[in-house]
Amino acid sequence: MGTDIAGGVEVRPHGPGSPWLLTDVSPDDLPRHYDAFGLLFGVRNYAGFEPVAPGRNLPEDAGPDLRALQYDGTHDHTWVTWTELARIDWNALAPRVDDRIHEYELTSEGPRFIGKAGHHGHAWRAVAGEHADPRGSSYPEGTQWRADDRMWRVERLRPADVLRVDPQLRALFDIMRDLAERHGGDNVRLVVWFDS
């Protein structure tokens, strides 16, 4: 079973001390993107990012409309302001390598990224050995295995890698940036929870 995100974007149109109001902007349309979940909130953080806003719980001053969106069985409630998101260093390397080994197809134009996973099946095992650990964090950065037209490599990610492959997250950030320009970065926040 996978993990999905839900929640909402709240604004304080009249600044500190005024109530938070739920906007019509929601993370519910975000895809199941564990690198984004890990980078922002520390959930399913296989990439080893230093999360921006992990485990803060639901804000005490969350508005009633946002509270009404919650349902049973959710976990890892947290929130982050636009001010905090705007401080992310998108080019910084994650503190450690990705737990998932990255797989490439070797083509005449160079390696073509296929995906990453904790297990790569028989092809990877045939090269790495039957008892090899499938977690990338078990190996030094840059470790690689090759077989035929495939290469598996241990790598570290940058936050920019998350945005590069997630247009929905980029769109959400653009909307939050626009709201912050009107109301101030500390008066715009993303409140989320997860369902597994």
Backbone as a printed PyTorch tensor [residue, N CA C, xyz], in Angstrom:
tensor([[[  0.8460,  -1.1820,   0.0000],
         [  0.0000,   0.0000,   0.0000],
         [  0.8860,   1.2370,   0.0000]],

        [[  0.5230,   2.2320,  -0.7890],
         [  1.3000,   3.4570,  -0.8890],
         [  0.8190,   4.5210,   0.0700]],

        [[  1.4840,   5.6510,   0.0220],
         [  1.1590,   6.7850,   0.8780],
         [  0.7400,   7.9560,  -0.0040]],

        [[ -0.3790,   8.5800,   0.3220],
         [ -0.8830,   9.7380,  -0.4080],
         [ -0.9510,  10.9420,   0.5150]],

        [[ -0.9770,  12.1300,  -0.0930],
         [ -0.9820,  13.3840,   0.6540],
         [ -2.3500,  14.0530,   0.5240]],

        [[ -2.7490,  14.7820,   1.5550],
         [ -3.9790,  15.5740,   1.5390],
         [ -3.7510,  16.7940,   2.4220]],

        [[ -4.6810,  17.7270,   2.3860],
         [ -4.5670,  18.9280,   3.2060],
         [ -5.0640,  20.1420,   2.4700]],

        [[ -4.4340,  21.2970,   2.7440],
         [ -4.8600,  22.5240,   2.1040],
         [ -3.8740,  23.6470,   2.3310]],

        [[ -4.0720,  24.7270,   1.5820],
         [ -3.2860,  25.9430,   1.7390],
         [ -4.1650,  26.9550,   2.4720]],

        [[ -3.6080,  27.5080,   3.5460],
         [ -4.3080,  28.5270,   4.3140],
         [ -3.5840,  29.8660,   4.1780]],

        [[ -4.3610,  30.9570,   4.2830],
         [ -3.7860,  32.3030,   4.2980],
         [ -4.3570,  33.0730,   5.4840]],

        [[ -3.5450,  34.0280,   5.9480],
         [ -4.0000,  35.0030,   6.9490],
         [ -4.0360,  36.3570,   6.2340]],

        [[ -5.1590,  36.6970,   5.6160],
         [ -5.1770,  37.9030,   4.7990],
         [ -4.9410,  39.1900,   5.5770]],

        [[ -5.1620,  39.1700,   6.8840],
         [ -4.9860,  40.3810,   7.6900],
         [ -3.7790,  40.2880,   8.6190]],

        [[ -2.8850,  39.3350,   8.3490],
         [ -1.6290,  39.2430,   9.0890],
         [ -1.7400,  38.5170,  10.4120]],

        [[ -0.6210,  38.5050,  11.1780],
         [ -0.5730,  37.7920,  12.4550],
         [ -1.7170,  38.1960,  13.3800]],

        [[ -2.2620,  37.1950,  14.0450],
         [ -3.3660,  37.4220,  14.9710],
         [ -4.7280,  37.2660,  14.3220]],

        [[ -4.7920,  37.3460,  13.0100],
         [ -6.0720,  37.1500,  12.3250],
         [ -6.2640,  35.6680,  12.0440]],

        [[ -7.4940,  35.2320,  11.7970],
         [ -7.7330,  33.8060,  11.5620],
         [ -7.1710,  33.3440,  10.2150]],

        [[ -6.7840,  32.0630,  10.1860],
         [ -6.3460,  31.4280,   8.9470],
         [ -7.5730,  31.0110,   8.1570]],

        [[ -7.5380,  31.2690,   6.8500],
         [ -8.6510,  30.9180,   5.9720],
         [ -8.1770,  29.9240,   4.9280]],

        [[ -8.9890,  28.9120,   4.6910],
         [ -8.6600,  27.8900,   3.6980],
         [ -8.8760,  28.4500,   2.3050]],

        [[ -7.9120,  28.2520,   1.4210],
         [ -8.0620,  28.6500,   0.0240],
         [ -8.6130,  27.4670,  -0.7620]],

        [[ -8.8280,  27.6690,  -2.0390],
         [ -9.2740,  26.5490,  -2.8720],
         [ -8.0900,  25.7850,  -3.4600]],

        [[ -6.8950,  26.0580,  -2.9590],
         [ -5.6760,  25.3710,  -3.4030],
         [ -5.4420,  24.1740,  -2.4940]],

        [[ -5.2260,  23.0100,  -3.0860],
         [ -5.0930,  21.7900,  -2.3010],
         [ -3.9470,  20.9330,  -2.8290]],

        [[ -3.2470,  20.2260,  -1.9380],
         [ -2.2320,  19.2820,  -2.4000],
         [ -2.8220,  17.9420,  -2.8190]],

        [[ -4.1440,  17.8060,  -2.7590],
         [ -4.7680,  16.5220,  -3.0650],
         [ -4.4790,  16.0540,  -4.4880]],

        [[ -4.2050,  17.0010,  -5.3830],
         [ -3.9230,  16.6490,  -6.7730],
         [ -2.4630,  16.2850,  -7.0030]],

        [[ -1.6370,  16.4170,  -5.9750],
         [ -0.2340,  16.0500,  -6.1350],
         [ -0.1180,  14.5470,  -6.3270]],

        [[  0.7870,  14.1250,  -7.1850],
         [  0.9720,  12.6840,  -7.3650],
         [  1.6580,  12.0770,  -6.1460]],

        [[  1.6550,  10.7870,  -6.0890],
         [  2.3670,  10.0700,  -5.0340],
         [  3.8620,  10.1920,  -5.3510]],

        [[  4.4960,  11.1980,  -4.7590],
         [  5.8920,  11.5010,  -5.0630],
         [  6.6940,  11.5080,  -3.7570]],

        [[  7.2720,  10.3680,  -3.4580],
         [  7.9410,  10.2070,  -2.1760],
         [  9.1330,  11.1420,  -1.9980]],

        [[  9.8050,  11.5120,  -3.0880],
         [ 10.9220,  12.4450,  -2.9340],
         [ 10.4200,  13.7970,  -2.4400]],

        [[  9.2770,  14.2580,  -2.9500],
         [  8.6830,  15.5150,  -2.4760],
         [  8.2280,  15.3690,  -1.0270]],

        [[  7.5760,  14.2510,  -0.7120],
         [  7.1290,  14.0230,   0.6740],
         [  8.3210,  14.0330,   1.6310]],

        [[  9.4200,  13.3890,   1.2250],
         [ 10.6110,  13.3220,   2.0710],
         [ 11.2800,  14.6670,   2.2250]],

        [[ 11.4570,  15.3800,   1.1230],
         [ 12.1130,  16.6910,   1.1610],
         [ 11.3500,  17.6660,   2.0500]],

        [[ 10.0620,  17.7390,   1.8700],
         [  9.2800,  18.7420,   2.5900],
         [  8.9270,  18.3270,   4.0060]],

        [[  8.5460,  17.0410,   4.1930],
         [  7.9450,  16.6530,   5.4650],
         [  8.5820,  15.4340,   6.1400]],

        [[  9.5860,  14.8300,   5.5240],
         [ 10.2520,  13.6800,   6.1360],
         [  9.4820,  12.3820,   6.0260]],

        [[  8.4190,  12.3440,   5.2280],
         [  7.5980,  11.1460,   5.0530],
         [  8.1050,  10.3840,   3.8330]],

        [[  8.3530,   9.0760,   3.9980],
         [  8.8920,   8.2280,   2.9180],
         [ 10.1680,   8.8510,   2.3410]],

        [[ 11.0460,   9.2460,   3.2200],
         [ 12.2550,   9.9900,   2.8490],
         [ 13.3810,   9.0590,   2.4140]],

        [[ 13.1360,   8.2640,   1.3920],
         [ 14.1510,   7.3450,   0.8890],
         [ 15.3490,   8.0900,   0.3220]],

        [[ 15.1370,   9.3250,  -0.1560],
         [ 16.2150,  10.0930,  -0.7800],
         [ 17.1920,  10.6620,   0.2400]],

        [[ 16.8470,  10.6400,   1.5120],
         [ 17.7740,  11.0990,   2.5440],
         [ 17.8840,  12.6010,   2.6810]],

        [[ 16.8380,  13.3370,   2.3070],
         [ 16.8530,  14.7830,   2.4560],
         [ 16.7690,  15.1850,   3.9210]],

        [[ 17.2640,  16.3840,   4.2420],
         [ 17.0030,  17.0010,   5.5330],
         [ 15.6430,  17.6790,   5.3720]],

        [[ 14.5640,  17.1280,   5.9490],
         [ 13.2260,  17.6610,   5.6660],
         [ 13.0430,  19.0940,   6.1770]],

        [[ 12.2370,  19.8480,   5.4540],
         [ 11.9880,  21.2440,   5.7830],
         [ 11.0880,  21.3660,   7.0170]],

        [[ 10.0140,  20.5860,   7.0880],
         [  9.0290,  20.7660,   8.1550],
         [  8.4260,  19.4320,   8.5870]],

        [[  9.2240,  18.5630,   9.2150],
         [  8.6890,  17.2620,   9.6210],
         [  7.9600,  17.3090,  10.9660]],

        [[  6.9200,  16.5090,  11.0980],
         [  6.3060,  16.2090,  12.3940],
         [  5.8550,  17.3700,  13.2390]],

        [[  5.2560,  18.3730,  12.6670],
         [  4.8140,  19.5320,  13.4420],
         [  3.4010,  19.3760,  13.9850]],

        [[  2.6940,  18.3820,  13.5440],
         [  1.2910,  18.1830,  13.9090],
         [  0.4140,  19.2390,  13.2420]],

        [[ -0.8790,  19.1000,  13.4130],
         [ -1.8220,  20.0670,  12.8720],
         [ -1.6580,  21.3660,  13.6510]],

        [[ -1.5850,  22.5190,  12.9830],
         [ -1.4310,  23.7740,  13.7330],
         [ -2.6070,  24.0040,  14.6730]],

        [[ -2.3040,  24.4880,  15.8720],
         [ -3.3690,  24.7390,  16.8440],
         [ -4.3750,  25.7490,  16.3280]],

        [[ -3.9100,  26.6840,  15.4940],
         [ -4.7980,  27.7280,  15.0000],
         [ -5.3410,  27.4280,  13.5960]],

        [[ -5.3050,  26.1570,  13.1940],
         [ -5.8620,  25.7850,  11.8830],
         [ -7.3380,  26.1680,  11.8280]],

        [[ -7.7400,  26.6740,  10.6860],
         [ -9.1280,  27.1040,  10.5270],
         [-10.1000,  25.9320,  10.5160]],

        [[-11.3710,  26.1980,  10.8160],
         [-12.3760,  25.1320,  10.8660],
         [-12.5920,  24.4400,   9.5200]],

        [[-12.4620,  25.1840,   8.4300],
         [-12.6550,  24.5680,   7.1140],
         [-11.5610,  23.5420,   6.8260]],

        [[-10.3460,  23.8420,   7.2390],
         [ -9.2570,  22.8900,   7.0550],
         [ -9.4580,  21.6710,   7.9500]],

        [[ -9.8150,  21.9020,   9.1930],
         [-10.0420,  20.7880,  10.1270],
         [-11.1340,  19.8500,   9.6100]],

        [[-12.1050,  20.3940,   8.9150],
         [-13.2180,  19.5860,   8.4070],
         [-12.7840,  18.6480,   7.2860]],

        [[-11.6400,  18.9220,   6.6770],
         [-11.1530,  18.0620,   5.5900],
         [-10.5420,  16.7570,   6.0810]],

        [[-10.1640,  16.7000,   7.3600],
         [ -9.4820,  15.5220,   7.8930],
         [-10.4130,  14.3210,   7.9740]],

        [[ -9.8140,  13.1690,   7.9480],
         [-10.5770,  11.9380,   8.0810],
         [ -9.7450,  10.9380,   8.8800]],

        [[-10.3890,   9.8960,   9.3680],
         [ -9.7170,   8.8940,  10.2040],
         [ -8.6210,   8.1770,   9.4290]],

        [[ -7.6040,   7.7650,  10.1420],
         [ -6.5430,   6.9700,   9.5560],
         [ -5.4070,   7.7880,   8.9580]],

        [[ -5.4610,   9.1060,   9.1040],
         [ -4.3710,   9.9220,   8.5690],
         [ -3.2440,  10.0140,   9.5900]],

        [[ -2.0660,  10.3740,   9.1080],
         [ -0.8930,  10.4300,   9.9900],
         [  0.0690,  11.5060,   9.5110]],

        [[  1.0940,  11.7630,  10.2970],
         [  2.1700,  12.7010,   9.9700],
         [  1.6410,  14.0870,   9.5970]],

        [[  0.7160,  14.6110,  10.3860],
         [  0.2000,  15.9660,  10.1630],
         [  1.3410,  16.9630,  10.3730]],

        [[  1.4460,  17.9260,   9.4660],
         [  2.4830,  18.9470,   9.5840],
         [  2.1370,  20.1250,   8.6980]],

        [[  2.9590,  21.1530,   8.7310],
         [  2.6920,  22.3640,   7.9620],
         [  4.0010,  23.0780,   7.6850]],

        [[  3.9610,  23.9600,   6.6790],
         [  5.1370,  24.7350,   6.3110],
         [  4.6720,  26.0560,   5.7170]],

        [[  5.3640,  27.1480,   6.0700],
         [  5.0180,  28.4580,   5.5140],
         [  5.7560,  28.6720,   4.1940]],

        [[  5.2580,  29.6340,   3.4280],
         [  5.9480,  29.9780,   2.1900],
         [  7.3460,  30.5240,   2.4930]],

        [[  7.5050,  31.2590,   3.5830],
         [  8.8270,  31.7820,   3.9490],
         [  9.8370,  30.6510,   4.0610]],

        [[  9.4440,  29.5460,   4.6740],
         [ 10.3440,  28.3980,   4.8160],
         [ 10.6160,  27.7370,   3.4680]],

        [[  9.5910,  27.6060,   2.6470],
         [  9.7790,  26.9920,   1.3280],
         [ 10.6990,  27.8460,   0.4610]],

        [[ 10.5770,  29.1590,   0.5810],
         [ 11.3890,  30.0610,  -0.2350],
         [ 12.8710,  29.9880,   0.1390]],

        [[ 13.1910,  29.4710,   1.3210],
         [ 14.6020,  29.3630,   1.7630],
         [ 15.2730,  28.0710,   1.3370]],

        [[ 14.5600,  27.1590,   0.6970],
         [ 15.1710,  25.8880,   0.2920],
         [ 16.3060,  26.1510,  -0.6870]],

        [[ 17.4420,  25.5360,  -0.4370],
         [ 18.5700,  25.5870,  -1.3710],
         [ 18.3670,  24.4450,  -2.3600]],

        [[ 17.8590,  24.7650,  -3.5410],
         [ 17.4640,  23.7520,  -4.5090],
         [ 18.6470,  23.0060,  -5.1040]],

        [[ 19.8570,  23.5250,  -4.9280],
         [ 21.0380,  22.8680,  -5.5020],
         [ 21.8640,  22.0980,  -4.4810]],

        [[ 21.4830,  22.1230,  -3.2200],
         [ 22.2360,  21.4060,  -2.1840],
         [ 22.0240,  19.9010,  -2.3310]],

        [[ 23.0940,  19.1540,  -2.1840],
         [ 22.9690,  17.6920,  -2.2180],
         [ 22.3260,  17.1890,  -0.9340]],

        [[ 21.5450,  16.1350,  -1.0410],
         [ 20.9980,  15.4780,   0.1520],
         [ 22.1670,  15.0300,   1.0310]],

        [[ 21.9820,  14.9870,   2.3440],
         [ 23.0740,  14.5900,   3.2390],
         [ 23.5920,  13.1710,   3.0260]],

        [[ 22.7780,  12.3190,   2.4310],
         [ 23.2200,  10.9410,   2.1860],
         [ 22.6910,  10.4700,   0.8340]],

        [[ 23.1520,   9.3100,   0.4180],
         [ 22.6940,   8.7660,  -0.8650],
         [ 21.2630,   8.2490,  -0.7360]],

        [[ 20.6170,   8.1590,  -1.8780],
         [ 19.2570,   7.6460,  -1.9880],
         [ 19.2540,   6.1660,  -1.6260]],

        [[ 18.2810,   5.7480,  -0.8290],
         [ 18.1500,   4.3210,  -0.5040],
         [ 17.8010,   3.4890,  -1.7290]],

        [[ 17.2110,   4.1090,  -2.7260],
         [ 16.8360,   3.4030,  -3.9450],
         [ 17.9610,   3.5320,  -4.9680]],

        [[ 18.3390,   2.4490,  -5.5340],
         [ 19.3900,   2.4490,  -6.5510],
         [ 18.7680,   2.8920,  -7.8660]],

        [[ 19.4350,   3.8220,  -8.5500],
         [ 18.9130,   4.4090,  -9.7840],
         [ 19.2930,   3.5210, -10.9640]],

        [[ 18.3300,   3.2830, -11.8500],
         [ 18.5440,   2.4070, -13.0020],
         [ 18.5330,   3.2320, -14.2910]],

        [[ 19.4620,   2.9030, -15.1800],
         [ 19.5930,   3.5890, -16.4680],
         [ 19.6510,   2.5700, -17.5930]],

        [[ 19.1250,   2.9660, -18.7390],
         [ 19.3360,   2.2110, -19.9710],
         [ 20.5230,   2.8700, -20.6770]],

        [[ 21.4900,   2.0540, -21.0910],
         [ 22.6500,   2.5850, -21.7920],
         [ 22.3300,   2.6670, -23.2760]],

        [[ 22.2960,   3.8850, -23.8230],
         [ 21.9470,   4.1050, -25.2230],
         [ 23.1210,   4.7650, -25.9430]],

        [[ 23.0290,   4.8690, -27.2430],
         [ 24.0920,   5.5230, -28.0160],
         [ 24.1880,   7.0110, -27.6840]],

        [[ 23.0990,   7.6100, -27.1740],
         [ 23.1240,   9.0190, -26.7610],
         [ 23.5740,   9.1860, -25.3120]],

        [[ 23.8440,   8.1040, -24.6260],
         [ 24.2390,   8.1460, -23.2220],
         [ 23.2030,   7.4710, -22.3460]],

        [[ 23.4490,   7.4310, -21.0380],
         [ 22.5070,   6.7830, -20.1280],
         [ 21.1530,   7.5040, -20.1210]],

        [[ 20.0660,   6.7090, -20.1500],
         [ 18.7020,   7.2300, -20.0670],
         [ 18.0760,   6.7160, -18.7770]],

        [[ 17.7080,   7.6450, -17.8910],
         [ 17.1390,   7.2850, -16.5950],
         [ 15.8470,   6.5120, -16.7760]],

        [[ 15.7330,   5.3730, -16.0960],
         [ 14.5230,   4.5480, -16.1530],
         [ 13.7100,   4.7090, -14.8790]],

        [[ 14.3780,   4.6560, -13.7440],
         [ 13.6660,   4.7720, -12.4800],
         [ 14.5690,   4.3840, -11.3270]],

        [[ 13.9680,   4.2870, -10.1690],
         [ 14.7080,   3.8850,  -8.9770],
         [ 13.7900,   3.0630,  -8.0960]],

        [[ 14.3840,   2.1160,  -7.4220],
         [ 13.5920,   1.2280,  -6.5750],
         [ 14.4870,   0.5930,  -5.5270]],

        [[ 13.8570,   0.0330,  -4.5070],
         [ 14.5930,  -0.6680,  -3.4670],
         [ 14.9960,  -2.0630,  -3.8880]],

        [[ 14.3420,  -2.5930,  -4.9250],
         [ 14.6550,  -3.9280,  -5.4380],
         [ 14.6510,  -3.8670,  -6.9550]],

        [[ 15.6270,  -4.4880,  -7.5860],
         [ 15.7320,  -4.4100,  -9.0410],
         [ 15.6250,  -5.7650,  -9.7210]],

        [[ 15.2710,  -6.7710,  -9.0130],
         [ 15.0200,  -8.0570,  -9.6420],
         [ 16.2540,  -8.8270, -10.0420]],

        [[ 16.0380,  -9.7900, -10.9190],
         [ 17.0760, -10.7630, -11.2790],
         [ 18.2490, -10.1440, -12.0160]],

        [[ 17.9960,  -9.1510, -12.8880],
         [ 19.0920,  -8.5650, -13.6710],
         [ 20.1280,  -7.9200, -12.7570]],

        [[ 19.6660,  -7.1170, -11.7940],
         [ 20.5920,  -6.4720, -10.8720],
         [ 21.2760,  -7.5080,  -9.9810]],

        [[ 20.5260,  -8.4810,  -9.4660],
         [ 21.0950,  -9.5220,  -8.5990],
         [ 22.1670, -10.3320,  -9.3210]],

        [[ 21.9680, -10.5680, -10.6150],
         [ 22.9590, -11.3350, -11.3830],
         [ 24.2970, -10.6110, -11.4300]],

        [[ 24.2780,  -9.2910, -11.4010],
         [ 25.5110,  -8.5060, -11.4460],
         [ 26.0380,  -8.2270, -10.0410]],

        [[ 25.1410,  -7.8140,  -9.1400],
         [ 25.5590,  -7.3870,  -7.8010],
         [ 25.8020,  -8.5540,  -6.8550]],

        [[ 25.2130,  -9.7100,  -7.1450],
         [ 25.3610, -10.8660,  -6.2750],
         [ 24.0730, -11.1700,  -5.5460]],

        [[ 23.8220, -12.4230,  -5.3390],
         [ 22.5600, -12.8640,  -4.7560],
         [ 22.3100, -12.2800,  -3.3680]],

        [[ 23.3760, -12.0150,  -2.6150],
         [ 23.2130, -11.5190,  -1.2500],
         [ 23.5100, -10.0320,  -1.1280]],

        [[ 23.5720,  -9.3280,  -2.2500],
         [ 23.8360,  -7.8880,  -2.2160],
         [ 22.6600,  -7.1550,  -1.5830]],

        [[ 22.9690,  -6.1140,  -0.8430],
         [ 21.9400,  -5.2990,  -0.1880],
         [ 21.3210,  -4.3710,  -1.2310]],

        [[ 20.0020,  -4.3950,  -1.4310],
         [ 19.3830,  -3.5520,  -2.4520],
         [ 19.2480,  -2.0790,  -2.0510]],

        [[ 19.6320,  -1.7270,  -0.8140],
         [ 19.5430,  -0.3260,  -0.3880],
         [ 20.7810,   0.4370,  -0.8500]],

        [[ 20.5460,   1.5230,  -1.5700],
         [ 21.6590,   2.3330,  -2.0470],
         [ 22.5280,   2.8580,  -0.9290]],

        [[ 21.9270,   3.1240,   0.2300],
         [ 22.6890,   3.6820,   1.3510],
         [ 23.6790,   2.6850,   1.9370]],

        [[ 23.6820,   1.4550,   1.4430],
         [ 24.6580,   0.4570,   1.8950],
         [ 25.9860,   0.5810,   1.1370]],

        [[ 26.0220,   1.4690,   0.1250],
         [ 27.1980,   1.5760,  -0.7370],
         [ 27.6640,   3.0230,  -0.8320]],

        [[ 28.9350,   3.2340,  -1.1600],
         [ 29.4230,   4.6030,  -1.3680],
         [ 28.7670,   5.2370,  -2.5970]],

        [[ 28.6180,   6.5460,  -2.5410],
         [ 28.0760,   7.2840,  -3.6830],
         [ 28.9120,   6.9910,  -4.9260]],

        [[ 28.2360,   6.7730,  -6.0420],
         [ 28.9170,   6.5010,  -7.3010],
         [ 29.1030,   5.0250,  -7.5970]],

        [[ 28.8340,   4.1440,  -6.6200],
         [ 28.9190,   2.7090,  -6.8860],
         [ 27.9780,   2.3780,  -8.0300]],

        [[ 28.4420,   1.5460,  -8.9620],
         [ 27.5710,   1.1790, -10.0750],
         [ 27.8050,  -0.2540, -10.5200]],

        [[ 26.7800,  -0.7810, -11.1470],
         [ 26.7980,  -2.1290, -11.6980],
         [ 26.3150,  -2.0200, -13.1400]],

        [[ 26.8990,  -2.8290, -14.0380],
         [ 26.4990,  -2.8100, -15.4470],
         [ 26.2430,  -4.2310, -15.9240]],

        [[ 25.2370,  -4.3440, -16.7870],
         [ 24.9430,  -5.6080, -17.4560],
         [ 24.2110,  -5.3000, -18.7460]],

        [[ 24.7660,  -5.7430, -19.8580],
         [ 24.1640,  -5.5180, -21.1690],
         [ 23.8880,  -4.0220, -21.3580]],

        [[ 22.6230,  -3.6660, -21.5640],
         [ 22.2930,  -2.2590, -21.8050],
         [ 21.7380,  -1.5770, -20.5520]],

        [[ 22.0770,  -2.0960, -19.3490],
         [ 21.5810,  -1.5250, -18.0970],
         [ 22.7390,  -1.1140, -17.1980]],

        [[ 22.4900,  -0.0360, -16.4460],
         [ 23.4290,   0.3930, -15.4130],
         [ 22.6010,   0.7580, -14.1830]],

        [[ 23.0620,   0.3290, -13.0290],
         [ 22.4590,   0.6870, -11.7420],
         [ 23.4980,   1.4990, -10.9970]],

        [[ 23.0660,   2.5890, -10.3780],
         [ 24.0360,   3.5100,  -9.7770],
         [ 23.5070,   4.0500,  -8.4500]],

        [[ 24.4130,   4.2070,  -7.4840],
         [ 24.0980,   4.7980,  -6.1880],
         [ 24.3420,   6.3040,  -6.3060]],

        [[ 23.2880,   7.1060,  -6.0350],
         [ 23.3690,   8.5500,  -6.2380],
         [ 22.7290,   9.3150,  -5.0890]],

        [[ 23.0860,  10.5930,  -5.0140],
         [ 22.4150,  11.5270,  -4.1070],
         [ 21.5730,  12.4790,  -4.9450]],

        [[ 20.4640,  12.8950,  -4.3790],
         [ 19.5710,  13.8280,  -5.0670],
         [ 19.7740,  15.2500,  -4.5600]],

        [[ 19.2840,  16.1870,  -5.3330],
         [ 19.1870,  17.5910,  -4.9540],
         [ 17.6950,  17.9380,  -4.9070]],

        [[ 17.3020,  18.9060,  -4.0870],
         [ 15.8960,  19.3210,  -4.1120],
         [ 15.4190,  19.7090,  -5.5100]],

        [[ 16.2970,  20.2680,  -6.3310],
         [ 15.9060,  20.6320,  -7.6990],
         [ 15.4290,  19.4170,  -8.4860]],

        [[ 15.9550,  18.2280,  -8.1750],
         [ 15.5100,  17.0070,  -8.8530],
         [ 14.0350,  16.7390,  -8.5850]],

        [[ 13.5760,  17.1270,  -7.4080],
         [ 12.1760,  16.9210,  -7.0460],
         [ 11.2790,  17.7960,  -7.9230]],

        [[ 11.6230,  19.0690,  -8.0260],
         [ 10.8040,  19.9760,  -8.8380],
         [ 10.8750,  19.6400, -10.3220]],

        [[ 12.0210,  19.1760, -10.7700],
         [ 12.2140,  18.8810, -12.1940],
         [ 11.2030,  17.8560, -12.6950]],

        [[ 10.8700,  16.8770, -11.8550],
         [  9.9910,  15.7940, -12.2950],
         [  8.5580,  15.9160, -11.7700]],

        [[  8.2410,  17.0260, -11.0980],
         [  6.9290,  17.1480, -10.4720],
         [  6.2660,  18.4820, -10.8410]],

        [[  5.6460,  18.5690, -12.0360],
         [  5.0240,  19.8360, -12.4510],
         [  3.8780,  20.2730, -11.5400]],

        [[  3.1780,  19.3260, -10.9230],
         [  2.0820,  19.6940, -10.0230],
         [  2.6120,  20.4120,  -8.7820]],

        [[  3.7570,  19.9440,  -8.2560],
         [  4.3500,  20.6090,  -7.0970],
         [  4.8390,  22.0000,  -7.4880]],

        [[  5.4420,  22.1290,  -8.6630],
         [  5.8760,  23.4530,  -9.1300],
         [  4.6850,  24.3980,  -9.2320]],

        [[  3.5690,  23.8970,  -9.7480],
         [  2.3670,  24.7300,  -9.8800],
         [  1.8390,  25.1490,  -8.5010]],

        [[  1.8360,  24.2280,  -7.5440],
         [  1.4020,  24.5550,  -6.1820],
         [  2.2960,  25.6400,  -5.5940]],

        [[  3.6130,  25.4960,  -5.7650],
         [  4.5470,  26.5020,  -5.2500],
         [  4.3230,  27.8540,  -5.9250]],

        [[  4.0300,  27.8630,  -7.2120],
         [  3.7710,  29.1250,  -7.9120],
         [  2.5600,  29.8390,  -7.3170]],

        [[  1.5190,  29.0770,  -7.0290],
         [  0.3180,  29.6650,  -6.4330],
         [  0.6220,  30.2000,  -5.0420]],

        [[  1.3690,  29.4250,  -4.2500],
         [  1.7210,  29.8780,  -2.9020],
         [  2.5930,  31.1360,  -2.9650]],

        [[  3.5090,  31.1970,  -3.9250],
         [  4.3570,  32.3880,  -4.0950],
         [  3.4960,  33.6080,  -4.4050]],

        [[  2.5210,  33.4390,  -5.2950],
         [  1.6200,  34.5500,  -5.6290],
         [  0.8370,  35.0090,  -4.3970]],

        [[  0.3380,  34.0670,  -3.6240],
         [ -0.3820,  34.4230,  -2.3930],
         [  0.5340,  35.1500,  -1.4110]],

        [[  1.7900,  34.6850,  -1.3130],
         [  2.7540,  35.3150,  -0.3970],
         [  3.0850,  36.7380,  -0.8210]],

        [[  3.1120,  36.9960,  -2.1160],
         [  3.3660,  38.3600,  -2.5850],
         [  2.2610,  39.3080,  -2.1520]],

        [[  1.0430,  38.7950,  -2.0140],
         [ -0.0860,  39.6210,  -1.5750],
         [ -0.2060,  39.7140,  -0.0590]],

        [[  0.0850,  38.5880,   0.6330],
         [ -0.2120,  38.5190,   2.0710],
         [  1.0220,  38.3980,   2.9610]],

        [[  2.1850,  38.1460,   2.3760],
         [  3.4050,  37.9370,   3.1660],
         [  3.6850,  36.4530,   3.3410]],

        [[  4.9600,  36.0770,   3.2810],
         [  5.3530,  34.6690,   3.3210],
         [  4.9630,  33.9300,   4.5830]],

        [[  4.9390,  34.6360,   5.7240],
         [  4.5530,  33.9840,   6.9830],
         [  3.0450,  33.8480,   7.1200]],

        [[  2.2990,  34.4130,   6.1890],
         [  0.8350,  34.3680,   6.2390],
         [  0.2500,  33.4260,   5.1860]],

        [[  1.1080,  32.5880,   4.6270],
         [  0.6780,  31.5620,   3.6710],
         [  1.3160,  30.2580,   4.1090]],

        [[  0.5090,  29.2340,   4.3030],
         [  1.0780,  27.9580,   4.7320],
         [  0.3580,  26.7940,   4.0810]],

        [[  1.1150,  25.7460,   3.9080],
         [  0.6090,  24.4670,   3.4080],
         [  0.4860,  23.5410,   4.6010]],

        [[ -0.7210,  23.0270,   4.8350],
         [ -0.9800,  22.1060,   5.9450],
         [ -1.3210,  20.7580,   5.3090]],

        [[ -0.6210,  19.7110,   5.7430],
         [ -0.8080,  18.4110,   5.1060],
         [ -0.9090,  17.2870,   6.1320]],

        [[ -1.4010,  16.1550,   5.6460],
         [ -1.3700,  14.8990,   6.3800],
         [ -1.2970,  13.7920,   5.3290]],

        [[ -1.0600,  12.5920,   5.7640],
         [ -0.8270,  11.4860,   4.8510],
         [ -1.7480,  10.3310,   5.1800]],

        [[ -1.9740,   9.5080,   4.1670],
         [ -2.8490,   8.3500,   4.2860],
         [ -2.0980,   7.1550,   3.6910]],

        [[ -1.9120,   6.1090,   4.4810],
         [ -1.2070,   4.9170,   4.0060],
         [ -2.0920,   3.6990,   4.1130]]])
